[in-house]
PDB file of C-alpha atoms in Angstrom:
ATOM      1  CA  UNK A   6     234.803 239.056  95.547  1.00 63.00           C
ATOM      2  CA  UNK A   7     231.686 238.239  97.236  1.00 66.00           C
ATOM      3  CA  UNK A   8     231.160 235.115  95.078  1.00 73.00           C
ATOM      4  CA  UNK A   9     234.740 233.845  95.495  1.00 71.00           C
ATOM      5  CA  UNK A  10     234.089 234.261  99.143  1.00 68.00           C
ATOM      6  CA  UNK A  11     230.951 231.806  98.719  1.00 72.00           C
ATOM      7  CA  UNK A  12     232.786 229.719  97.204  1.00 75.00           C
ATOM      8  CA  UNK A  13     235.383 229.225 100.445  1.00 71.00           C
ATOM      9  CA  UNK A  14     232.827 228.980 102.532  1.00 72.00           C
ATOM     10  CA  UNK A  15     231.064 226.428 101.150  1.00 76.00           C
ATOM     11  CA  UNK A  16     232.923 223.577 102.773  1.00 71.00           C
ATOM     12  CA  UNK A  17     231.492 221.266 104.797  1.00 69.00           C
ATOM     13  CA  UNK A  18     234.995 221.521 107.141  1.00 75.00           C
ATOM     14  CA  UNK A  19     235.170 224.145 109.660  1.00 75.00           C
ATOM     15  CA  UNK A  20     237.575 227.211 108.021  1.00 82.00           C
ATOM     16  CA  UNK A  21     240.081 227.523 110.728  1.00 87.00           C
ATOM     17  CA  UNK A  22     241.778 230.327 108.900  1.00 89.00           C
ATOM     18  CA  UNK A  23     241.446 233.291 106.044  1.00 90.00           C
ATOM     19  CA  UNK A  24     244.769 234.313 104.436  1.00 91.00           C
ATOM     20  CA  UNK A  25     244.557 237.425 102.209  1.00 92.00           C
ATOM     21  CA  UNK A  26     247.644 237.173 100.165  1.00 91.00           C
ATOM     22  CA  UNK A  27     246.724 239.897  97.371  1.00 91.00           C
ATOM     23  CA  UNK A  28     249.158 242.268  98.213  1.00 91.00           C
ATOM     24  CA  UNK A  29     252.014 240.110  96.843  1.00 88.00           C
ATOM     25  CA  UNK A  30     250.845 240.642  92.989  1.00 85.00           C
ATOM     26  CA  UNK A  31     251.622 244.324  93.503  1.00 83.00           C
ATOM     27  CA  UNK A  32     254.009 245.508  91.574  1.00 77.00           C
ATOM     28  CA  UNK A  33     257.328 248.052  93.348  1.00 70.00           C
ATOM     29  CA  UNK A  34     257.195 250.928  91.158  1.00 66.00           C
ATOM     30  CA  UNK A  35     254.166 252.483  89.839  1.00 71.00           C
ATOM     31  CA  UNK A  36     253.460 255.835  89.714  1.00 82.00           C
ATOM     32  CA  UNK A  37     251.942 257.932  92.456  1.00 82.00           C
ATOM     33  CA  UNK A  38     248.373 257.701  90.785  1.00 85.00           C
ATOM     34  CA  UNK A  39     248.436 254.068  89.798  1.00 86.00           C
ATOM     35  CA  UNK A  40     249.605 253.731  93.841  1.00 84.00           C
ATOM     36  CA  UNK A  41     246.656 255.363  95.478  1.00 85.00           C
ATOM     37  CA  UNK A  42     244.468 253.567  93.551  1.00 87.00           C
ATOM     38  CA  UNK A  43     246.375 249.904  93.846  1.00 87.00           C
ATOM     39  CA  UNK A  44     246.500 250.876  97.664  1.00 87.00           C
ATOM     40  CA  UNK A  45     242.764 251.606  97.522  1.00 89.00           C
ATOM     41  CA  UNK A  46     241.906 248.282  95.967  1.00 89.00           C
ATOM     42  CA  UNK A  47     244.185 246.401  98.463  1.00 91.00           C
ATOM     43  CA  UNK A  48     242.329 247.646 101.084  1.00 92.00           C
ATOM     44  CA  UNK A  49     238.984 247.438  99.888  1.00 93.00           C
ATOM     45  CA  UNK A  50     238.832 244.063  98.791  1.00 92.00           C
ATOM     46  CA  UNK A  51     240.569 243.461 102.409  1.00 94.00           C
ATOM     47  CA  UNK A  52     237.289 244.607 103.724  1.00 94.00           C
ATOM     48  CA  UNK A  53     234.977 242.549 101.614  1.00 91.00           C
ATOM     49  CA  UNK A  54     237.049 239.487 103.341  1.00 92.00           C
ATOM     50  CA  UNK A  55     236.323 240.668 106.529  1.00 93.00           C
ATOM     51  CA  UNK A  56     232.785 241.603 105.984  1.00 92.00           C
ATOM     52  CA  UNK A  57     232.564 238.387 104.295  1.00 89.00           C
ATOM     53  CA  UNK A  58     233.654 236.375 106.786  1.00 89.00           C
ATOM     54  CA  UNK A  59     231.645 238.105 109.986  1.00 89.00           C
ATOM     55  CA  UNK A  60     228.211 238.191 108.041  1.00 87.00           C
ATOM     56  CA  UNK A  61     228.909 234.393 107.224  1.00 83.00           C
ATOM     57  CA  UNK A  62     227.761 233.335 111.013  1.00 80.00           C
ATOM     58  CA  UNK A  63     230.700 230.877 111.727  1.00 81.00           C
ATOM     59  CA  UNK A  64     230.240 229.404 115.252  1.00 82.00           C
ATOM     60  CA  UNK A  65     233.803 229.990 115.697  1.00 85.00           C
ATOM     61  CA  UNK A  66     235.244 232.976 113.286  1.00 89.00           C
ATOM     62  CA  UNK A  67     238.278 231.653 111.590  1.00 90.00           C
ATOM     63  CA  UNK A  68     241.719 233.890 112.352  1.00 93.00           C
ATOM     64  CA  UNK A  69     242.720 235.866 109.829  1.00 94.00           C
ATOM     65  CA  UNK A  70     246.231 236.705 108.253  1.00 94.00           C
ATOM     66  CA  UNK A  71     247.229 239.679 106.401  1.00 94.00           C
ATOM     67  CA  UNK A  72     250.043 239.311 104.444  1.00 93.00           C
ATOM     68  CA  UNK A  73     252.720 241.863 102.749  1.00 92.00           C
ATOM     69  CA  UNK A  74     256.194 242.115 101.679  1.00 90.00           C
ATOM     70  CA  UNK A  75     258.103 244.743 102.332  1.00 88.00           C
ATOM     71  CA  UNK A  76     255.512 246.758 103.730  1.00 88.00           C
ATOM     72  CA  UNK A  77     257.176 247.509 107.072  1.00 87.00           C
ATOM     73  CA  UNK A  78     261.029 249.082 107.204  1.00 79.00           C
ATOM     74  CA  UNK A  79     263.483 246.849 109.004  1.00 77.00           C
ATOM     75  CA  UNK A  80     266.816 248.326 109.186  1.00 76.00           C
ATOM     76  CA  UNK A  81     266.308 251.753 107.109  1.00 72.00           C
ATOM     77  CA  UNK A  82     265.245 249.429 104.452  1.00 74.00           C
ATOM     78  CA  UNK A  83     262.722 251.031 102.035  1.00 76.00           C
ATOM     79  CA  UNK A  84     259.234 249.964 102.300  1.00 80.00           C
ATOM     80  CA  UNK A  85     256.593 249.009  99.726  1.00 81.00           C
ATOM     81  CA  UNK A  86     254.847 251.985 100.286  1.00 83.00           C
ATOM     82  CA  UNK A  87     251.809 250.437  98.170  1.00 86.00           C
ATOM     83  CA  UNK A  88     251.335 247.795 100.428  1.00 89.00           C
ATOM     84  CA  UNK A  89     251.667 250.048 103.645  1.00 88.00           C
ATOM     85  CA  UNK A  90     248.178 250.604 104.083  1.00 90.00           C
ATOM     86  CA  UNK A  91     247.224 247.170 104.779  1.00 92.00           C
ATOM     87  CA  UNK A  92     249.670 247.441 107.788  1.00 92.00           C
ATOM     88  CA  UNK A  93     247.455 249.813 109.699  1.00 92.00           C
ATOM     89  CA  UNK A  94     244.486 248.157 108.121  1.00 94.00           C
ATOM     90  CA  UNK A  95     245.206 245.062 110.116  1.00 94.00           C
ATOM     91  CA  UNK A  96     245.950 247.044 113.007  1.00 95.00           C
ATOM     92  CA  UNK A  97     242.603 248.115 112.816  1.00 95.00           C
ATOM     93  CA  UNK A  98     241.074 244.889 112.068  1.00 95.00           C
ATOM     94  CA  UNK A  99     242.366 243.746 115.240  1.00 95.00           C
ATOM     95  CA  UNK A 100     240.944 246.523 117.740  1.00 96.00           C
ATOM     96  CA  UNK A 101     237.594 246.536 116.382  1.00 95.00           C
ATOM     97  CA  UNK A 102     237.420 242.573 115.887  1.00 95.00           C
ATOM     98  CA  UNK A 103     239.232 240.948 118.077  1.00 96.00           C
ATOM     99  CA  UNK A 104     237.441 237.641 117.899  1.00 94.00           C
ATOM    100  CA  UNK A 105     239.321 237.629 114.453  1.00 94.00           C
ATOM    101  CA  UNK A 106     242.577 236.959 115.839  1.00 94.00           C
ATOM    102  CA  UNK A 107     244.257 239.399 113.209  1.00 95.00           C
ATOM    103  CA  UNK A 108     247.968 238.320 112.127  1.00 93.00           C
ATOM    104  CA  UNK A 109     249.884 240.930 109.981  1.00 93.00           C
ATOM    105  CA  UNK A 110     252.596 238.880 108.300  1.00 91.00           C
ATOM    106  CA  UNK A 111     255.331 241.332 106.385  1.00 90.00           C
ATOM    107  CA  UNK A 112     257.653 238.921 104.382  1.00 89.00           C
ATOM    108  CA  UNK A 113     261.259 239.846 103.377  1.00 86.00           C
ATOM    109  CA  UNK A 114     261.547 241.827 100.010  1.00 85.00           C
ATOM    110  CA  UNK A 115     265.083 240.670  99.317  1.00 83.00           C
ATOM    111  CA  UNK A 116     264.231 236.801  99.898  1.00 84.00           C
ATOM    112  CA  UNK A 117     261.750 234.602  97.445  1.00 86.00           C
ATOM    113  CA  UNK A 118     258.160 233.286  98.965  1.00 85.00           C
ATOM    114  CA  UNK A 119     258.745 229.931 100.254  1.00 84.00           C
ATOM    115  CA  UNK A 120     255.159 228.783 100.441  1.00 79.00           C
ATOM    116  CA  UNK A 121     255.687 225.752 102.868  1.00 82.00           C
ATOM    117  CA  UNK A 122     257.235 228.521 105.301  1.00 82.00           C
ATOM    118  CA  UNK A 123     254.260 230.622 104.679  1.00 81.00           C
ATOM    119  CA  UNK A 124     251.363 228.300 105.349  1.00 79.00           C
ATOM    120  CA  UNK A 125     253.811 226.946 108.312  1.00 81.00           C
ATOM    121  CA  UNK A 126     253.154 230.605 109.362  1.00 78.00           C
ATOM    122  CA  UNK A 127     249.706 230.739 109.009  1.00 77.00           C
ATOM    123  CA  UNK A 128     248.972 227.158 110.511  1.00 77.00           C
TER     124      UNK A 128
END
């Protein structure tokens, strides 16, 4: 993680934005085990990001966007309770780092990722 995180910030062009997609490769229905420890993962490599991108010294910290998909109910619709955590992560994110600008973005289950809409989203 830490190296891919070089990597991004490498550019010469100010990074006006960090979008941690990796909860979309999740899979719905694992078991209980293989959840905890998916969830776990999620969230720690969620962290690296962010402690990536404060110990980085940006003049101005890019915003950050978390995104999930199904992760919060709408309508008594059942959630992807895998990707749940992430929700209150970014909750977090934003109280004790404000300066990050913290976006939670939970896409519809039932539709397909349009990317253009995404990264309309996240512009």
């Amino acid at each position: 993680m830490q190296r891919l995180l070089k990597e991004a910030f490498a550019h010469e062009k100010p990074l006006t934005r960090v979008v941690y997609m990796n909860a979309l490769e999740m899979p719905e229905s694992t078991s209980a085990a293989e959840l905890s420890q998916k969830s776990a993962h999620l969230c720690g490599d969620a962290t690296s990001v962010v402690q990536g991108v404060i110990a980085h010294g940006f003049r101005t910290l890019p915003r950050l966007y978390i995104v999930t998909r199904g992760a919060c109910s709408v309508n008594s619709s059942p959630i992807h309770i895998g990707q749940a955590p992430l929700v209150g992560f970014g909750r977090t994110i934003a109280l004790e780092h404000p300066e990050l600008k913290c976006v939670r973005l939970d896409l519809d289950p039932s539709a397909p990722i349009d990317v253009h809409e995404l990264l309309r989203e996240t512009s």
